[in-house]
Short mmCIF file of C-alpha atoms and ligand atoms in Angstrom, two decimals:
data_model
loop_
_atom_site.label_atom_id
_atom_site.label_comp_id
_atom_site.label_asym_id
_atom_site.label_seq_id
_atom_site.Cartn_x
_atom_site.Cartn_y
_atom_site.Cartn_z
CA MET A 1 144.11 75.93 115.56
CA THR A 2 143.61 72.23 116.04
CA TYR A 3 140.46 70.18 116.13
CA ALA A 4 139.83 67.06 118.11
CA ARG A 5 137.81 65.94 115.12
CA ALA A 6 137.16 67.35 111.68
CA PRO A 7 134.78 70.37 111.73
CA ARG A 8 131.32 69.70 110.34
CA PRO A 9 130.39 71.65 107.24
CA VAL A 10 127.98 74.50 107.84
CA THR A 11 124.44 73.50 106.93
CA PHE A 12 121.17 75.35 107.09
CA PRO A 13 118.58 74.01 109.48
CA ASP A 14 115.90 72.29 107.42
CA ALA A 15 113.40 75.03 108.15
CA LEU A 16 115.66 77.61 106.50
CA ALA A 17 116.34 75.59 103.38
CA PRO A 18 115.32 77.70 100.38
CA GLU A 19 112.91 75.07 99.08
CA ALA A 20 111.28 74.35 102.45
CA ARG A 21 107.50 74.16 102.36
CA PHE A 22 105.15 76.38 104.26
CA LEU A 23 102.00 74.67 105.45
CA ILE A 24 99.02 76.82 106.32
CA ARG A 25 96.95 74.40 108.35
CA ARG A 26 93.29 74.12 109.28
CA GLY A 27 92.25 77.52 107.95
CA ARG A 28 88.97 78.20 106.18
CA VAL A 29 90.21 78.43 102.61
CA ILE A 30 88.06 80.78 100.53
CA ASP A 31 89.13 80.50 96.91
CA PRO A 32 86.38 81.84 94.63
CA ALA A 33 88.21 80.90 91.42
CA HIS A 34 87.74 77.25 92.33
CA ARG A 35 84.49 77.78 94.28
CA VAL A 36 86.21 76.44 97.39
CA ASP A 37 85.01 77.43 100.84
CA ALA A 38 86.19 74.74 103.23
CA ILE A 39 88.61 73.94 106.03
CA LYS A 40 91.79 72.89 104.27
CA ASP A 41 95.54 72.73 104.51
CA LEU A 42 97.55 74.68 101.98
CA ALA A 43 101.13 73.81 100.99
CA ILE A 44 103.34 76.42 99.39
CA ALA A 45 106.95 76.17 98.28
CA GLY A 46 109.26 77.96 95.91
CA GLY A 47 106.91 80.93 95.81
CA THR A 48 103.95 78.98 94.46
CA VAL A 49 100.96 77.11 95.78
CA ARG A 50 101.67 73.37 95.59
CA GLU A 51 98.40 71.93 96.82
CA ALA A 52 95.28 72.52 98.86
CA ALA A 53 93.89 69.41 100.51
CA GLU A 54 91.85 68.28 103.46
CA THR A 55 94.99 67.18 105.29
CA ILE A 56 98.63 67.68 104.38
CA LEU A 57 100.98 66.03 106.84
CA PRO A 58 103.97 68.14 107.82
CA GLN A 59 107.36 66.83 106.82
CA ARG A 60 110.64 67.51 108.54
CA GLY A 61 111.73 71.02 107.63
CA ASP A 62 108.28 72.40 106.82
CA GLY A 63 107.31 75.75 108.25
CA VAL A 64 103.83 75.53 109.73
CA ILE A 65 101.31 78.31 110.21
CA GLU A 66 98.38 77.22 112.34
CA ALA A 67 95.43 79.01 110.75
CA ASP A 68 92.72 77.48 112.90
CA GLY A 69 89.93 80.08 113.19
CA LEU A 70 91.30 82.20 110.34
CA PHE A 71 90.13 82.74 106.79
CA VAL A 72 92.74 81.98 104.12
CA LEU A 73 92.17 84.09 101.01
CA PRO A 74 94.09 84.79 97.82
CA GLY A 75 95.92 88.10 98.30
CA ILE A 76 93.93 91.21 97.44
CA ILE A 77 94.22 92.51 93.87
CA ASP A 78 93.51 96.24 93.82
CA LEU A 79 93.06 97.81 90.37
CA HIS A 80 92.97 101.31 91.83
CA CYS A 81 95.26 102.03 94.77
CA HIS A 82 97.09 105.36 94.90
CA PHE A 83 100.68 105.65 95.95
CA HIS A 84 103.76 107.25 94.51
CA ASP A 85 101.50 109.83 92.87
CA LEU A 86 102.32 113.43 92.21
CA PHE A 87 104.36 114.60 95.15
CA ASP A 88 104.61 111.45 97.27
CA VAL A 89 108.06 111.40 98.79
CA SER A 90 107.68 108.26 100.88
CA THR A 91 107.31 104.62 99.96
CA THR A 92 105.39 104.02 103.19
CA PRO A 93 102.02 104.24 101.44
CA ALA A 94 103.14 101.48 99.08
CA THR A 95 104.34 99.20 101.84
CA GLU A 96 101.54 99.75 104.31
CA VAL A 97 98.86 98.34 102.02
CA VAL A 98 100.57 94.95 102.33
CA GLY A 99 99.61 94.93 105.99
CA ALA A 100 95.98 95.22 104.89
CA GLY A 101 96.26 92.15 102.67
CA THR A 102 97.02 93.72 99.29
CA VAL A 103 99.49 91.83 97.10
CA VAL A 104 98.95 93.55 93.74
CA ALA A 105 98.27 97.27 93.54
CA LEU A 106 97.93 99.30 90.37
CA THR A 107 98.48 102.97 91.04
CA PRO A 108 96.51 105.33 88.81
CA GLY A 109 98.03 108.77 89.16
CA ALA A 110 96.45 111.15 86.70
CA GLY A 111 99.69 113.12 86.99
CA ASN A 112 101.84 110.13 86.06
CA THR A 113 104.03 110.76 83.04
CA LEU A 114 105.77 108.19 80.86
CA MET A 115 108.61 108.35 83.38
CA ALA A 116 106.37 106.93 86.13
CA PRO A 117 107.19 103.25 85.44
CA ALA A 118 110.90 104.07 85.77
CA LEU A 119 110.41 105.92 89.06
CA LEU A 120 108.10 103.36 90.61
CA GLY A 121 110.06 100.52 89.01
CA ALA A 122 113.19 101.78 90.75
CA GLU A 123 111.32 101.33 94.04
CA VAL A 124 110.52 97.76 93.02
CA ASP A 125 114.22 97.21 92.36
CA ARG A 126 115.01 98.68 95.77
CA GLY A 127 112.78 96.14 97.46
CA LEU A 128 109.04 96.80 97.60
CA PRO A 129 107.21 93.90 99.27
CA LEU A 130 104.25 93.79 96.87
CA HIS A 131 103.60 93.71 93.14
CA VAL A 132 102.90 97.11 91.63
CA GLY A 133 102.03 98.57 88.28
CA CYS A 134 100.83 101.96 87.15
CA TYR A 135 98.54 103.82 84.82
CA ILE A 136 99.81 106.92 83.05
CA GLY A 137 97.81 110.12 82.92
CA ALA A 138 96.22 110.31 79.48
CA ALA A 139 97.19 113.96 79.04
CA ALA A 140 100.87 113.13 79.57
CA VAL A 141 100.75 110.52 76.81
CA LEU A 142 98.72 112.58 74.37
CA SER A 143 100.93 115.64 74.79
CA THR A 144 103.94 113.92 73.23
CA ARG A 145 104.86 114.49 69.60
CA ALA A 146 103.83 110.91 68.79
CA SER A 147 100.74 110.24 66.69
CA PRO A 148 98.13 107.81 68.05
CA GLU A 149 99.53 105.20 65.62
CA GLN A 150 103.05 105.76 66.95
CA LEU A 151 101.78 105.54 70.52
CA ILE A 152 100.07 102.24 69.75
CA ALA A 153 103.34 100.95 68.27
CA TYR A 154 105.24 102.27 71.28
CA PHE A 155 103.07 100.51 73.84
CA ARG A 156 103.26 97.33 71.77
CA GLY A 157 107.05 97.57 71.88
CA GLU A 158 107.26 98.07 68.12
CA LEU A 159 108.37 101.71 67.80
CA PRO A 160 112.04 101.96 66.73
CA ASP A 161 114.40 103.51 69.30
CA THR A 162 115.34 106.31 66.93
CA THR A 163 111.68 107.27 66.51
CA GLN A 164 111.09 107.06 70.26
CA PHE A 165 113.93 109.50 70.72
CA GLN A 166 112.23 111.95 68.36
CA VAL A 167 108.60 111.68 69.47
CA ILE A 168 108.39 110.11 72.96
CA SER A 169 111.29 111.33 75.07
CA ARG A 170 115.01 112.12 74.93
CA ASN A 171 115.52 109.97 78.00
CA PRO A 172 116.27 106.36 77.05
CA ILE A 173 115.15 105.13 80.47
CA THR A 174 111.75 106.75 80.00
CA ASN A 175 111.54 105.29 76.51
CA ALA A 176 112.53 101.81 77.66
CA THR A 177 110.12 101.67 80.58
CA GLY A 178 107.16 103.92 79.73
CA ALA A 179 105.56 101.16 77.69
CA LEU A 180 105.53 98.96 80.80
CA ALA A 181 102.54 100.90 82.12
CA ILE A 182 99.40 98.88 82.61
CA GLY A 183 97.09 101.47 81.12
CA LEU A 184 95.92 105.05 80.75
CA LYS A 185 94.00 107.11 83.26
CA ASP A 186 91.48 109.85 82.50
CA HIS A 187 90.47 112.22 85.29
CA MET A 188 87.91 114.99 85.02
CA GLY A 189 89.49 116.76 88.00
CA HIS A 190 92.81 117.15 86.19
CA TRP A 191 91.66 117.95 82.64
CA ILE A 192 88.76 117.59 80.24
CA LEU A 193 89.99 115.78 77.16
CA SER A 194 88.88 116.88 73.70
CA ASP A 195 86.80 114.49 71.62
CA ASP A 196 89.86 113.73 69.48
CA HIS A 197 91.94 112.92 72.53
CA LEU A 198 89.23 110.73 74.00
CA GLU A 199 89.06 108.85 70.73
CA ALA A 200 92.86 108.49 70.81
CA CYS A 201 92.69 107.06 74.36
CA PHE A 202 90.23 104.40 73.26
CA ALA A 203 92.21 103.59 70.11
CA ILE A 204 95.54 103.34 71.94
CA THR A 205 94.27 101.27 74.84
CA GLN A 206 92.25 98.93 72.68
CA GLN A 207 94.92 98.32 70.06
CA ALA A 208 97.83 98.14 72.49
CA GLN A 209 95.70 96.07 74.90
CA LEU A 210 96.08 98.40 77.84
CA LEU A 211 93.56 99.14 80.56
CA PHE A 212 91.67 102.42 80.26
CA MET A 213 90.29 103.85 83.46
CA SER A 214 88.34 107.03 84.06
CA HIS A 215 87.64 108.75 87.35
CA CYS A 216 83.89 108.43 87.86
CA GLN A 217 81.99 110.92 89.97
CA ASP A 218 80.00 113.24 87.70
CA PRO A 219 77.55 111.10 85.70
CA GLU A 220 77.64 113.60 82.85
CA HIS A 221 81.38 113.05 82.43
CA ALA A 222 80.92 109.30 82.75
CA GLU A 223 78.28 109.38 80.04
CA ARG A 224 80.66 111.19 77.70
CA LEU A 225 83.17 108.37 78.18
CA ALA A 226 80.48 105.77 77.58
CA ARG A 227 79.27 107.45 74.39
CA HIS A 228 82.80 107.50 72.99
CA SER A 229 83.48 103.88 73.91
CA ARG A 230 81.58 102.23 71.02
CA GLY A 231 82.19 98.74 72.34
CA ARG A 232 85.74 99.46 73.48
CA ARG A 233 86.61 98.94 77.12
CA VAL A 234 86.68 101.59 79.81
CA LEU A 235 86.62 101.11 83.56
CA LEU A 236 84.53 103.77 85.30
CA THR A 237 86.33 103.57 88.58
CA HIS A 238 85.00 104.24 92.09
CA ALA A 239 81.53 104.66 90.65
CA THR A 240 80.13 104.87 94.18
CA ALA A 241 81.54 108.41 94.26
CA ALA A 242 78.59 109.34 92.04
CA GLY A 243 76.45 108.30 95.01
CA SER A 244 77.93 111.04 97.16
CA GLY A 245 75.61 113.54 95.52
CA SER A 246 78.44 115.88 94.56
CA HIS A 247 77.06 116.27 91.02
CA GLY A 248 73.29 116.01 91.46
CA ASP A 249 70.97 113.75 93.40
CA ALA A 250 73.00 110.92 94.91
CA VAL A 251 70.72 108.03 93.98
CA ALA A 252 69.91 109.38 90.51
CA SER A 253 73.62 109.90 89.83
CA LEU A 254 74.55 106.38 90.85
CA GLU A 255 71.61 104.94 88.89
CA HIS A 256 72.77 106.96 85.89
CA VAL A 257 76.25 105.45 86.06
CA LEU A 258 74.88 101.95 86.58
CA ALA A 259 72.73 102.40 83.48
CA LEU A 260 75.84 103.22 81.45
CA ALA A 261 77.38 99.87 82.35
CA ARG A 262 74.11 98.18 81.39
CA ASP A 263 73.63 100.01 78.09
CA TYR A 264 77.16 100.35 76.73
CA PRO A 265 79.09 97.15 76.06
CA GLY A 266 82.68 97.66 77.15
CA VAL A 267 81.78 99.91 80.09
CA THR A 268 82.61 98.32 83.44
CA LEU A 269 82.20 99.77 86.93
CA ASP A 270 84.02 99.28 90.16
CA PHE A 271 82.89 100.41 93.59
CA THR A 272 85.02 101.79 96.43
CA THR A 273 85.26 99.51 99.45
CA ALA A 274 85.04 102.37 101.98
CA HIS A 275 81.72 103.51 100.48
CA LEU A 276 80.20 100.05 100.94
CA ARG A 277 80.99 99.75 104.63
CA ARG A 278 78.34 100.27 107.27
CA SER A 279 80.05 103.55 108.12
CA ARG A 280 79.42 104.69 104.48
CA GLY A 281 82.99 105.87 104.04
CA LEU A 282 85.84 107.64 105.72
CA ARG A 283 85.32 110.90 107.56
CA ASP A 284 88.32 112.43 105.81
CA GLY A 285 86.96 111.38 102.42
CA ILE A 286 83.46 111.81 101.05
CA LEU A 287 80.59 109.75 102.37
CA ILE A 288 78.16 107.95 100.16
CA ASP A 289 74.53 108.91 100.64
CA GLU A 290 72.65 106.32 102.72
CA ARG A 291 70.07 105.68 99.98
CA ALA A 292 72.78 105.50 97.34
CA GLN A 293 74.63 102.90 99.40
CA ALA A 294 71.48 100.76 99.37
CA THR A 295 71.48 101.17 95.58
CA ALA A 296 75.13 100.11 95.43
CA TRP A 297 74.53 97.03 97.59
CA ASP A 298 71.55 96.13 95.42
CA ALA A 299 73.68 96.51 92.29
CA ILE A 300 76.26 94.11 93.73
CA ALA A 301 73.57 91.63 94.75
CA ARG A 302 72.20 91.68 91.20
CA GLY A 303 75.65 91.22 89.64
CA ARG A 304 75.71 94.70 88.08
CA CYS A 305 79.09 95.46 89.67
CA HIS A 306 81.61 92.73 90.29
CA LEU A 307 84.80 94.71 90.99
CA LEU A 308 85.91 96.55 94.12
CA THR A 309 88.86 98.89 94.53
CA SER A 310 90.21 100.88 97.47
CA ASP A 311 91.18 104.20 95.85
CA GLY A 312 93.54 104.32 98.83
CA PRO A 313 95.68 104.37 100.82
CA CYS A 314 94.91 107.42 102.94
CA ASN A 315 98.50 107.91 103.96
CA ALA A 316 99.50 109.32 100.60
CA THR A 317 99.69 112.76 99.07
CA MET A 318 97.02 111.87 96.55
CA LYS A 319 94.02 111.43 98.78
CA GLY A 320 91.38 109.17 97.32
CA PHE A 321 87.90 108.30 98.55
CA GLY A 322 88.99 105.23 100.45
CA ASP A 323 91.77 103.28 102.03
CA ALA A 324 93.23 99.83 101.44
CA ARG A 325 92.49 99.07 105.11
CA GLU A 326 88.77 99.10 104.26
CA ASN A 327 89.03 96.25 101.74
CA ILE A 328 88.86 93.17 103.92
CA PRO A 329 86.32 94.58 106.41
CA CYS A 330 84.19 95.53 103.39
CA LEU A 331 84.30 92.01 101.96
CA LEU A 332 83.29 90.55 105.32
CA GLU A 333 80.49 93.06 105.83
CA LEU A 334 79.02 92.44 102.37
CA ALA A 335 78.68 88.79 103.35
CA GLN A 336 77.41 89.56 106.86
CA GLU A 337 74.76 91.89 105.46
CA GLY A 338 73.65 89.18 103.06
CA VAL A 339 74.45 91.24 99.97
CA VAL A 340 76.44 88.36 98.47
CA SER A 341 78.02 85.17 99.77
CA LEU A 342 81.47 85.39 101.32
CA LEU A 343 82.82 83.53 98.30
CA ASP A 344 81.33 86.08 95.90
CA ALA A 345 82.47 88.99 98.07
CA VAL A 346 86.07 87.74 98.10
CA ALA A 347 85.86 87.19 94.34
CA MET A 348 85.40 90.94 93.85
CA MET A 349 89.01 91.61 94.89
CA THR A 350 90.67 88.39 93.78
CA VAL A 351 89.52 86.40 90.78
CA ASN A 352 87.21 89.05 89.28
CA PRO A 353 89.87 91.75 88.83
CA VAL A 354 92.36 89.31 87.31
CA ARG A 355 89.70 88.06 84.91
CA PHE A 356 88.89 91.65 84.01
CA ALA A 357 92.57 92.48 83.42
CA SER A 358 93.10 89.26 81.50
CA GLU A 359 90.23 89.97 79.12
CA ALA A 360 91.15 93.64 78.68
CA THR A 361 94.80 92.93 77.94
CA GLY A 362 94.35 89.61 76.10
CA GLN A 363 96.83 88.00 78.49
CA ARG A 364 96.24 84.71 80.29
CA TRP A 365 99.03 85.07 82.84
CA TRP A 366 96.78 87.16 85.05
CA THR A 367 94.36 84.34 85.75
CA GLU A 368 96.97 81.61 85.73
CA GLU A 369 99.28 83.25 88.27
CA LEU A 370 97.12 85.56 90.37
CA GLY A 371 93.83 85.74 92.23
CA HIS A 372 93.47 82.07 93.19
CA LEU A 373 94.94 79.39 95.44
CA GLY A 374 95.12 76.46 93.04
CA PRO A 375 98.36 74.57 92.31
CA GLY A 376 100.77 76.75 90.34
CA ALA A 377 99.38 80.06 91.57
CA ARG A 378 101.86 82.54 92.94
CA ALA A 379 101.78 82.07 96.70
CA ASN A 380 100.10 85.37 97.48
CA VAL A 381 97.91 84.65 100.47
CA VAL A 382 96.21 86.65 103.19
CA LEU A 383 95.12 85.27 106.54
CA VAL A 384 92.13 87.10 107.99
CA GLU A 385 90.92 87.11 111.57
CA PRO A 386 87.15 87.21 111.04
CA GLN A 387 86.17 88.53 114.48
CA ALA A 388 88.48 91.53 114.23
CA GLY A 389 87.79 91.75 110.50
CA ARG A 390 91.36 92.35 109.46
CA ALA A 391 94.40 90.74 107.88
CA VAL A 392 96.75 89.16 110.39
CA MET A 393 99.29 87.87 107.90
CA THR A 394 100.08 88.55 104.26
CA LEU A 395 102.33 86.28 102.23
CA VAL A 396 103.79 87.55 98.98
CA GLU A 397 105.50 85.02 96.73
CA GLY A 398 105.42 82.58 99.64
CA ARG A 399 107.21 84.91 102.03
CA ILE A 400 105.63 86.53 105.07
CA ALA A 401 105.39 90.16 104.02
CA ALA A 402 103.23 91.53 106.81
CA PHE A 403 102.18 90.37 110.21
CA GLU A 404 99.47 91.93 112.39
CA GLY A 405 99.13 94.82 109.99
CA ARG A 406 102.81 95.64 109.83
CA CYS A 407 105.24 95.06 107.02
CA VAL A 408 108.15 92.80 107.99
CA ARG A 409 111.62 92.92 106.52
CA ALA A 410 111.64 89.26 105.54
CA ALA A 411 109.74 90.15 102.40
CA HIS A 412 112.08 92.91 101.28
CA GLY A 413 112.36 92.63 97.53
CA VAL A 414 109.68 90.02 96.87
CA GLY A 415 107.50 92.47 94.97
CA GLY A 416 107.66 92.71 91.21
CA TRP A 417 106.53 94.92 88.37
CA VAL A 418 103.14 94.33 86.80
CA SER A 419 103.15 95.02 83.09
CA ARG A 420 100.57 94.15 80.49
CA THR A 421 102.52 91.11 79.37
CA GLY A 422 103.63 89.69 82.69
CA LEU A 423 104.99 90.06 86.16
CA ARG A 424 108.71 90.63 86.25
CA SER A 425 110.68 90.49 89.48
CA LYS A 426 112.94 93.42 88.62
CA LEU A 427 112.79 96.30 86.20
CA GLY A 428 116.56 96.84 86.16
CA VAL A 429 116.16 100.58 85.98
CA GLY A 430 119.50 101.13 87.66
CA ASP A 431 121.22 99.14 84.91
CA LEU A 432 120.04 101.33 82.05
CA PRO A 433 122.30 104.02 80.61
CA PHE A 434 121.26 107.59 81.15
CA PHE A 435 122.58 108.85 77.85
CA GLN A 436 122.81 107.10 74.55
CA THR A 437 126.28 107.04 73.03
ZN1 LIG B 501 91.73 107.54 92.30
#
């Protein structure tokens, strides 16, 4: 082959250069962490937010998203979003929440064993497009041969391998990854823990700085958790379920649970987004009583509950009360109904959950990296069309992960594993030996 002139070296177009910027222009940036609610341009590059300013002029090679008429929010942080629970055989539930604007989802399967981080972590390694972490069912942890002191050492990463092999598991992958769980989960529908085991849950989670979450529906059960807490943290999750009236009068039950958060330091509540919507919930879930919903809205308005979770998605084996698709419409409706400002509504699924997790785990990375749109934040962003009330684009680590409610392949592999001590891009489960030699 001959050339009339020397061939030019192959070069990427500027727009495809790995360090190219993305500009999200003229959107209404709602960033509660910085109390920003204004039309701004946002520049992201290298997976992080570089700047938010009134005007950022595009440079050659920039990708530009015209966000005129759209809200630009930090990606949704969901502390309670079920997928890969029990008998889930599909990763679709994990990926579809990205289309609804979720960028961090912590899955709380009561049936999760210490092997759950390895199983879900393998899915991260295979390319999930969002950041995930998981809680382990308390019964699965307490049923090991390990003492509470050994479990505390294990979750802190201080239990010798030889001891792990004797008291945690004979599987080195389980041993190496089980401690990467984000917390423990109690669930009255799966078991009723003894007093000793409840005490062990509080001791382990407090001393190993894990989250401790309990399914909240029956106020009597919730009160038992609160009485055992003695200043230690527990998240009574989807507390609006108490307002369904399944365990007594709906309003009295919800008031009872709200009083626990008021009277017991360390007890925090979250509400389910589906229950707060005008529709009062999903027809395939349980509805909140109309009067109880008014109580829940009032509690939010008075700052008695500052966290929201989805308990979803619906398209999973473990059916919760809600669905991740309800999150953004819920935030918009809370503002439209005058319950709280839009800024404060958005805070309930962005900066508030990362502050909660940061305080509970004693780790600052949560608030530094997640839940806001300031310089240095991970570029997890959701663009919301306010008329339709839904996410139209979700960016994870600066990559477009979902568009018009559908996951796109461009973001394959951008998701990472959320552990207590940080967000890691891969778990490396496939690299671990199955048997010790
Ligand atoms: Zn749940």
